[in-house]
Coordinates of C-alpha atoms and ligand atoms in Angstrom, one line a residue:
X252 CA 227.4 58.4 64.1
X253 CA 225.2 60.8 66.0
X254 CA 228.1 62.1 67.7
X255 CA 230.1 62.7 64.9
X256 CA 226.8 64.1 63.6
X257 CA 226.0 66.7 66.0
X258 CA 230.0 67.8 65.8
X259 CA 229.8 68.6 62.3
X260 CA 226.7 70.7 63.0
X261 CA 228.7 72.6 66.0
X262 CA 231.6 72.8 63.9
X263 CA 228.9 74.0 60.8
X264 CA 227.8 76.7 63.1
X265 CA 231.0 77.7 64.6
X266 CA 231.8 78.7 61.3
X267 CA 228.7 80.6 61.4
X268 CA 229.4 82.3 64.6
X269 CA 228.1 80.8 67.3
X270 CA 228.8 80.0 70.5
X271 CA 228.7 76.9 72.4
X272 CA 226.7 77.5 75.9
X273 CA 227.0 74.8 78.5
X274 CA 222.7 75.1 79.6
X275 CA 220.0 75.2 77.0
X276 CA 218.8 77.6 79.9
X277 CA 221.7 80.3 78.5
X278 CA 221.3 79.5 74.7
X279 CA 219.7 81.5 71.8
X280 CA 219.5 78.3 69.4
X281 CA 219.2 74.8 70.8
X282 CA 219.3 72.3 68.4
X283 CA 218.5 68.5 69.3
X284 CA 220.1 66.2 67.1
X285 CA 217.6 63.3 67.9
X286 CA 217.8 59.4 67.6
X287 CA 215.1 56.8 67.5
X288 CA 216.4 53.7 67.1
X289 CA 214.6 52.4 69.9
X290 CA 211.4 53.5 71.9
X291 CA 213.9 54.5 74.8
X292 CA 215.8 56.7 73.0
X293 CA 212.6 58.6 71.3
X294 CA 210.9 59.2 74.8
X295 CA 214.1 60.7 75.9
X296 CA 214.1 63.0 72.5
X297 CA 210.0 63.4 73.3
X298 CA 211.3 64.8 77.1
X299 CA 213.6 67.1 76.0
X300 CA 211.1 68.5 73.2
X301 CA 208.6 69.3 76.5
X302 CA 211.4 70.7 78.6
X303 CA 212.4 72.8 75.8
X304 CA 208.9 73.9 75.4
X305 CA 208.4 74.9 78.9
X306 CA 211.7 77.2 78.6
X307 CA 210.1 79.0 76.0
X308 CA 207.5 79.9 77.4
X309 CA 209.9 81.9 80.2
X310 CA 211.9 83.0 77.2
X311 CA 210.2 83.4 73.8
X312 CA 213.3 84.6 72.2
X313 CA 215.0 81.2 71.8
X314 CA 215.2 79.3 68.9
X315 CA 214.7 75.5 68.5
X316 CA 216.3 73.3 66.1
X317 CA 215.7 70.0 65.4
X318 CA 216.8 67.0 63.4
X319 CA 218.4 63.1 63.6
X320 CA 216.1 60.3 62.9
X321 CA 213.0 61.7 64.8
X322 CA 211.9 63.9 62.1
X323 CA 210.3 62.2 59.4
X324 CA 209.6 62.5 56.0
X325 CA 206.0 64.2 57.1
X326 CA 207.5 67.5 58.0
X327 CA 204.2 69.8 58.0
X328 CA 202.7 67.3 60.2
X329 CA 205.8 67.5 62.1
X330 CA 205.3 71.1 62.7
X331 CA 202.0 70.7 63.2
X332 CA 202.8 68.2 66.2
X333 CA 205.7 70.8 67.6
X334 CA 204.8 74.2 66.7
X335 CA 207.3 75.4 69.1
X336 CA 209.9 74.2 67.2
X337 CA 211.6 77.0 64.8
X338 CA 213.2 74.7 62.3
X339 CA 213.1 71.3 61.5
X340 CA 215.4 69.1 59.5
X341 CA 215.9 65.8 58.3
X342 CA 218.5 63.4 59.1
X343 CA 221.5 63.7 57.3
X344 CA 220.5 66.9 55.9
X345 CA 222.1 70.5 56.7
X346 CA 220.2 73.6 58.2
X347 CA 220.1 76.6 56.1
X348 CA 221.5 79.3 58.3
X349 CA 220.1 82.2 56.6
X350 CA 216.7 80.9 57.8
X351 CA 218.6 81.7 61.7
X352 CA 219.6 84.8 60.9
X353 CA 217.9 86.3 63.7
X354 CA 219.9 84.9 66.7
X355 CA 222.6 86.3 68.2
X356 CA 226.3 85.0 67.1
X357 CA 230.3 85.6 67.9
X358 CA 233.3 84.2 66.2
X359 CA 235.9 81.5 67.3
X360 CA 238.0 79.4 65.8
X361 CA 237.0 75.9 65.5
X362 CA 238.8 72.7 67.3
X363 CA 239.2 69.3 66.2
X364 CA 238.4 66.7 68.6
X365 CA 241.2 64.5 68.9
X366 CA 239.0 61.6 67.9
X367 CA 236.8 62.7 65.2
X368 CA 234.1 61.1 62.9
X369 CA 233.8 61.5 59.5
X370 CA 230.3 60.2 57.7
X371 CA 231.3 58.1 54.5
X372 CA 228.6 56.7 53.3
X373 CA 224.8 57.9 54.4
X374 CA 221.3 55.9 54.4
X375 CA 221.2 52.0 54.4
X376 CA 219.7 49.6 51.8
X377 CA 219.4 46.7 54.2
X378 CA 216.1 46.6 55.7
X379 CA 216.6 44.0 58.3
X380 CA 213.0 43.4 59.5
X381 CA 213.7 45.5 63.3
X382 CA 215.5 48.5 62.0
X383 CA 214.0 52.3 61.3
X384 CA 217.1 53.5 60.1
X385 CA 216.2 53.1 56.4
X386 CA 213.3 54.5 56.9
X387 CA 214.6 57.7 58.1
X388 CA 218.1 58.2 56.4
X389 CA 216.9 57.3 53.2
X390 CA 218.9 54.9 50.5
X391 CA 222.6 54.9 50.9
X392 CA 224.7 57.8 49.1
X393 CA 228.5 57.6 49.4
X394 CA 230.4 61.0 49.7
X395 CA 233.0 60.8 47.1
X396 CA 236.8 60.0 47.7
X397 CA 237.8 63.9 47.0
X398 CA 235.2 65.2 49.8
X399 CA 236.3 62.6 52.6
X400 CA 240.2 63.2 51.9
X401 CA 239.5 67.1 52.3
X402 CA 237.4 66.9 55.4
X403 CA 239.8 64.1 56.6
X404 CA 243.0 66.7 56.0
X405 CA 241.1 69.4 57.4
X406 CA 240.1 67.6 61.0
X407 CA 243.7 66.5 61.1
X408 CA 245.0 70.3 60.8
X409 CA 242.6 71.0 63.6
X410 CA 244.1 68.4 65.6
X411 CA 242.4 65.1 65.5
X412 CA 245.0 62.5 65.3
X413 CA 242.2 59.5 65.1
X414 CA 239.8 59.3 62.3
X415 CA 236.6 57.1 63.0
X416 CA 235.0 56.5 59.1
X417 CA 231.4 56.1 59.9
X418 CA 228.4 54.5 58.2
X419 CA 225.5 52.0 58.6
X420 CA 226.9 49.8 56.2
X421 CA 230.3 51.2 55.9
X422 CA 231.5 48.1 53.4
X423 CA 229.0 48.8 50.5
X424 CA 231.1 52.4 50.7
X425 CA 231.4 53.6 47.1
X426 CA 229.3 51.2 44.8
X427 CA 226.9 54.2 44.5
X428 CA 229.8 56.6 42.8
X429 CA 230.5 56.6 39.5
X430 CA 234.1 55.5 39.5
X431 CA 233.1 52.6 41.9
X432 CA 236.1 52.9 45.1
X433 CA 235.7 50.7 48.1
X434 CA 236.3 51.5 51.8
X435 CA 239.8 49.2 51.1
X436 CA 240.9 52.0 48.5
X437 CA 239.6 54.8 50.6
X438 CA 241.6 53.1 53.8
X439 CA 244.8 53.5 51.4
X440 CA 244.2 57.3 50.7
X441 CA 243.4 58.3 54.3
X442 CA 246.6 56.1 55.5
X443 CA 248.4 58.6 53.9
X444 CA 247.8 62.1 55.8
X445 CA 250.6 63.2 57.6
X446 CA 250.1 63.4 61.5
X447 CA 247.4 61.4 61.4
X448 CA 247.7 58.1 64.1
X449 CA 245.2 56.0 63.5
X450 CA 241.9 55.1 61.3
X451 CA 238.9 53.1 62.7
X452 CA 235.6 52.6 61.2
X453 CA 232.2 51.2 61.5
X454 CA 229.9 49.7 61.0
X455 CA 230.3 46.4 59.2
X456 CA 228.3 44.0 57.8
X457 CA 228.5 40.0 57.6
X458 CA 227.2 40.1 54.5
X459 CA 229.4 42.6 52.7
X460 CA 232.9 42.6 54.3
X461 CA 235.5 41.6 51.4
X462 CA 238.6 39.7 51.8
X463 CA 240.4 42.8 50.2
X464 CA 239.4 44.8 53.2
X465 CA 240.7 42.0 55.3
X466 CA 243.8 42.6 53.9
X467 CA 244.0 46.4 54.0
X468 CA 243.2 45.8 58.1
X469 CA 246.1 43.8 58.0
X470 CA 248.6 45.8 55.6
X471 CA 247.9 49.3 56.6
X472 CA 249.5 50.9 59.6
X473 CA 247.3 53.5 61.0
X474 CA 244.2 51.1 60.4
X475 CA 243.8 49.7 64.2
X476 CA 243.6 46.6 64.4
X477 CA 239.9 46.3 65.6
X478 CA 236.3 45.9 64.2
X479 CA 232.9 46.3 65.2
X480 CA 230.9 43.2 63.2
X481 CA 227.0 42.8 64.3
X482 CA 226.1 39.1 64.7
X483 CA 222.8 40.3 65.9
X484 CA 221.8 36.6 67.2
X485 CA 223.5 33.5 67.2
X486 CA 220.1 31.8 65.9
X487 CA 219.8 30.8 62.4
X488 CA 216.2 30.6 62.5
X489 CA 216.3 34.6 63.9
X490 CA 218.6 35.6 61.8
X491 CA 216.6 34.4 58.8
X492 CA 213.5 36.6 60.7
X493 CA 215.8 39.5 61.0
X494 CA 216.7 39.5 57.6
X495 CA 220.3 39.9 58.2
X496 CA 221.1 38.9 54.8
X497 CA 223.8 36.1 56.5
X498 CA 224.0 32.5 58.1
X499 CA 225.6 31.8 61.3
X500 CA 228.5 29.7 59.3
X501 CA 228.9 32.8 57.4
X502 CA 229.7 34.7 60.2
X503 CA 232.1 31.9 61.9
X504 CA 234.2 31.9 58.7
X505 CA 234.7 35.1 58.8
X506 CA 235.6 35.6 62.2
X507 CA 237.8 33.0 61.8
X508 CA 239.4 34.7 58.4
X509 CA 240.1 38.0 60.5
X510 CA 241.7 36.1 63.1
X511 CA 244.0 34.1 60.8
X512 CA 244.9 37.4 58.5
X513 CA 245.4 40.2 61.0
X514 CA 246.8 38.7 64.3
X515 CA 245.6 39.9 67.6
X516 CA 242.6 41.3 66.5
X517 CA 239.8 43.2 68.8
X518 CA 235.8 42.1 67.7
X519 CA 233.1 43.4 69.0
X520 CA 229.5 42.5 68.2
X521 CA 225.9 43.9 68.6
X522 CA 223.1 41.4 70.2
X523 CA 219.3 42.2 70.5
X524 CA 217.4 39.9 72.9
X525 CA 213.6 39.3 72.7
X526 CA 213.1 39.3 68.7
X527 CA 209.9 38.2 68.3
X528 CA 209.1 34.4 68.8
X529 CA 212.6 33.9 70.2
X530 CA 212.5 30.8 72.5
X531 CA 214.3 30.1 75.4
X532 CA 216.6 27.7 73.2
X533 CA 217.3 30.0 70.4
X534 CA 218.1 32.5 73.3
X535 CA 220.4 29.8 74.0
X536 CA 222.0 29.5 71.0
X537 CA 223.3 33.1 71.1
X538 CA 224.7 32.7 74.7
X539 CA 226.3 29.4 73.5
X540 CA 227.9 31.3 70.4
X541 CA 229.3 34.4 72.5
X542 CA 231.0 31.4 74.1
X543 CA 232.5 30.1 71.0
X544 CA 233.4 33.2 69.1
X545 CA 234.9 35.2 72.6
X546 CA 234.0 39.1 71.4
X547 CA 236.2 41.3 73.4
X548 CA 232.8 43.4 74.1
X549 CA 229.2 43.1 73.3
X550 CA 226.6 45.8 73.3
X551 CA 223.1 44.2 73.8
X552 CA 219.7 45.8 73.3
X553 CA 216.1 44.5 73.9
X554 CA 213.9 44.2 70.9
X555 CA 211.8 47.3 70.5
X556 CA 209.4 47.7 67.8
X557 CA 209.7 50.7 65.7
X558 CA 206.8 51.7 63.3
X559 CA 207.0 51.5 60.1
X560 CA 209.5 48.1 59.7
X561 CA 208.5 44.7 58.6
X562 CA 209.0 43.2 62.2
X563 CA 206.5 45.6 63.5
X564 CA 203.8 44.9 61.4
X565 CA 204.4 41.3 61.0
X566 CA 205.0 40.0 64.6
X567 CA 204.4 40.1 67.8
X568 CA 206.2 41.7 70.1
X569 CA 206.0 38.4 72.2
X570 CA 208.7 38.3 74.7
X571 CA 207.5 39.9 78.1
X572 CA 209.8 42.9 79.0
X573 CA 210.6 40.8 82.2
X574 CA 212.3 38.3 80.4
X575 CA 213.8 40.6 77.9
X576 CA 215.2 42.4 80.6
X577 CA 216.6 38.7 81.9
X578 CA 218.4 38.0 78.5
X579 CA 220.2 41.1 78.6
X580 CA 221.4 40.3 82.1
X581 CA 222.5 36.7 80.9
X582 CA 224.5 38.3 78.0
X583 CA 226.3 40.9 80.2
X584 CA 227.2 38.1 82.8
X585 CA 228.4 35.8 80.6
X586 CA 230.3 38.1 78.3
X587 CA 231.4 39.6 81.7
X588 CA 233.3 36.4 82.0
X589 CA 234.7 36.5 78.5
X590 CA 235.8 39.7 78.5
X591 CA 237.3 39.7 81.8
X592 CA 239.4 36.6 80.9
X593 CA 240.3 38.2 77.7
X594 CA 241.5 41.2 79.4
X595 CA 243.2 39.6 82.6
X596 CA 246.1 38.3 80.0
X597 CA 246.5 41.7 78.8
X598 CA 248.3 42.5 82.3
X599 CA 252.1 42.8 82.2
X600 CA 251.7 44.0 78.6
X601 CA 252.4 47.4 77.6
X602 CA 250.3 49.4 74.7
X603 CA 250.0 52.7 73.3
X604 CA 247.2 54.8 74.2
X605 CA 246.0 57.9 72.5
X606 CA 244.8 60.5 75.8
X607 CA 241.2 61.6 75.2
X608 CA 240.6 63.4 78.5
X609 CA 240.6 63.4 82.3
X610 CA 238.2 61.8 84.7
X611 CA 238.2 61.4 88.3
X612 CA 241.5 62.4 88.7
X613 CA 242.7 60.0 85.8
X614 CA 243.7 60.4 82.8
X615 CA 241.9 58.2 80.1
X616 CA 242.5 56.8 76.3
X617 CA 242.0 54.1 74.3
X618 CA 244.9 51.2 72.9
X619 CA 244.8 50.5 69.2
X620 CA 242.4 47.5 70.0
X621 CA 239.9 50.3 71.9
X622 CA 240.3 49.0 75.3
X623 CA 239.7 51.9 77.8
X624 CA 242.9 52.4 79.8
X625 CA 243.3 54.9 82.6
X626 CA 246.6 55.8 84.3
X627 CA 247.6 58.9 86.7
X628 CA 249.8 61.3 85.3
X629 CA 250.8 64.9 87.2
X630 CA 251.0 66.8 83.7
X631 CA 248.9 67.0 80.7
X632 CA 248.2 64.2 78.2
X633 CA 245.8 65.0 76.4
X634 CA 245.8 64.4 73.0
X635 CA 249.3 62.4 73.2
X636 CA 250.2 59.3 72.4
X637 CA 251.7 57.3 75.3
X638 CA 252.8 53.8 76.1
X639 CA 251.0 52.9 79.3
X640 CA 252.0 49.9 81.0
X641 CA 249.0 47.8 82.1
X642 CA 248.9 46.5 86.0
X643 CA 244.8 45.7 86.6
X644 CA 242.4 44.7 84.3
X645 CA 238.5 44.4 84.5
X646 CA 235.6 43.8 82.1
X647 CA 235.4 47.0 81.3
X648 CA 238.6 49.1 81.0
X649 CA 242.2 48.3 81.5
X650 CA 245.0 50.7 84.3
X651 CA 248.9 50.8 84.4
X652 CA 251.8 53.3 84.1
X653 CA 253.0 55.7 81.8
X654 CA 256.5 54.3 80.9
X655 CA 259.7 56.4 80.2
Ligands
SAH1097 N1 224.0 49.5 60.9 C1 224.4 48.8 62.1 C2 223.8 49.4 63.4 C3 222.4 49.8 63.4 S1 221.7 50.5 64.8 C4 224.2 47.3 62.0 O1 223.8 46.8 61.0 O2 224.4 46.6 63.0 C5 222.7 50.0 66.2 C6 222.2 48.8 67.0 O3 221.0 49.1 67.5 C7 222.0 47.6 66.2 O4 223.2 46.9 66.0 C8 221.0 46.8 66.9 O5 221.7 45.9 67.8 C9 220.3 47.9 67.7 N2 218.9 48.0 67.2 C10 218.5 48.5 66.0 N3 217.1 48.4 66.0 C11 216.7 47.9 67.1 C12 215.4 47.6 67.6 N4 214.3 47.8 66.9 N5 215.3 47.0 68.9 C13 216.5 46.8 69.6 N6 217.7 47.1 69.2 C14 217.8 47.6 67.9
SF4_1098 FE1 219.5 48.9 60.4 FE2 220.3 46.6 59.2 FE3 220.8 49.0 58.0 FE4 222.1 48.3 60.2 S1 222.2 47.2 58.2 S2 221.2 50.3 59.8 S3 220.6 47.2 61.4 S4 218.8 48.1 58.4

């Protein structure tokens, strides 16, 4: 979402005549689009506000932007705390560029990247006890159907051929707009634009997924057949603390609905280890449930407090980083295994893969169930869409052939 985020606002001032410079060192604006979600990502923000500072100092004529989830709600004390900061922002919100007038600008057309995000819905209204991202995106705000398709049309002319619809909660999409439509209807309307490939989204919740957006996964062709569903823990008891809003049996029905109703199905979760109080045994538990429900990848994060949420002020944080550090390496290896079992029977098999870009000599996409395939190719790919035949697999990403 950040990504997407900070594209828009390139794109935003594109339009408004800037320039993209590789170095801050060469800039006249830099803006930071900053994220906080946990303590390691806000020192990293804090590092770049000091470095930036320094460079002023050397060059008092650049600008400094900033926005994302670091800014909060405070925003004179914010200044106050970084008065080398030109403008600040809130998440979510867009800069006023008459207030930059001063800095230098030049025109050029604006490019579409070939996988683009498009924000759907704003905000979350879940509060799970670890989370700050209520706190600083606000309550959630759908952008109506008419706005999405027009963006959606727009980024397709520009030449994205994938359209990633993004959103905390991207299943309670629409029950904030007057004539109530659902990310199932909106799935529908984008299916529809001409030279567009494919549609992904995320992220979804347990608790709100519908069966009618089961179905629209299953019935609609450019929807890939793939989902990003956050489990969180495979503890009842932590759930329950996390406030996820679902039970573990929940969960397994629905897993085991997607399986049954769209057939071959990529699902990939998101763990944190160390939630307060977690016990070696409820630990357990999750490790024993990546076993049974066999994600094709899992991203896993220690537990971080974050000010502000109800986890922070009501527990804790009891697990020793050590150990933390332990469970995230217990999770990787075993979904290591997974993974690299699910992936070894994808060799032989040939899929289509959309070309994002080059590295290392390779050239690189993604398969309708976002697997990461490389293959070698003497001419240019990017962008197309090209049956690769697969010949290793890995954990991680999947090589073959371009086939005739
Ligand atoms: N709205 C999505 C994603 C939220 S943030 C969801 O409900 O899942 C992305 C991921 O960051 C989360 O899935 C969670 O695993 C992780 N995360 C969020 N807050 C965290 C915290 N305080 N400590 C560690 N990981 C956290
Ligand atoms: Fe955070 Fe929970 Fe909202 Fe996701 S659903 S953004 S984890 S509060």
């Amino acid at each position: 979402m950040n990504r997407a985020e900070s594209e828009r606002l390139a794109a935003l001032l594109e339009n408004h005549g800037f320039i993209s410079a590789s170095r801050a060192e060469d800039a006249s604006l830099v803006l930071i689009n900053s994220c906080v979600v946990r303590q390691s990502a806000e020192n990293r923000v804090v590092n770049q506000l000091m470095r930036l500072r320094h460079l002023k100092k050397s060059r008092p004529e650049i600008k400094i932007a900033l926005t994302g989830c670091f800014v909060s709600s405070n925003l004179a004390e914010m200044h106050r705390k970084y008065p080398f900061v030109d403008y600040i922002f809130p998440a979510g919100s867009e800069p006023t560029f008459e207030d930059m007038a001063d800095v230098s600008r030049y025109s050029l057309p604006k490019q579409a990247a070939i996988s683009s995000g498009i924000t759907i819905i704003q905000g979350c209204d879940n509060f799970c006890s670890y989370c700050i991202v209520p706190y600083r995106r606000g309550r959630e705000k759908s952008r109506p159907v008419a706005a999405i398709e027009e963006e959606a049309c727009n980024l397709v002319e520009g030449g994205a051929r994938e359209l990633i619809l993004l959103g905390q909660n991207v299943d309670s999409y629409g029950h904030d707009l007057a004539e109530k439509p659902d990310l199932a209807m909106l799935l529908e309307r984008i299916n529809k634009i001409e030279g567009l490939e494919r549609i992904r989204f995320l992220t979804n919740h347990p608790k709100d997924m519908s069966p009618g957006l089961v179905r629209a996964i299953a019935r609609l062709e450019k929807v890939c057949k793939q989902l990003n569903l956050p489990v969180q823990s495979g503890d009842g008891e932590i759930l329950k603390k996390m406030n996820r809003g679902y039970t573990l049996e929940h969960y397994r029905e629905l897993l085991g609905q997607l399986r049954r109703e769209v057939s071959g199905i990529a699902i990939t979760t998101d763990i944190i280890v160390g939630f307060p109080g977690e016990t070696p045994e409820q630990f357990g538990n999750t490790l024993q449930f990546l076993e049974e429900a066999r994600f094709d990848a899992v991203h896993v994060a220690m537990y971080s407090p974050r000010p502000e949420t109800l986890a922070f002020r009501k527990y804790a944080d009891d697990v020793d980083p050590a150990e933390k550090a332990r469970r995230r390496k217990l999770i990787e290896e075993v979904q290591g295994k997974i993974a690299g079992e699910i992936n070894c029977r994808l060799v032989g098999q040939t899929f289509e893969v959309l070309v994002e870009g080059r590295k290392k000599g390779k050239w690189y996409g993604r398969s309708q169930s976002d697997k990461l395939v490389f293959f070698e190719h003497p001419d240019d790919q990017s962008g197309r869409l090209v049956p690769v035949k697969i010949e290793h697999s890995s954990p991680w990403f999947l090589r073959g052939s371009l086939i005739k």
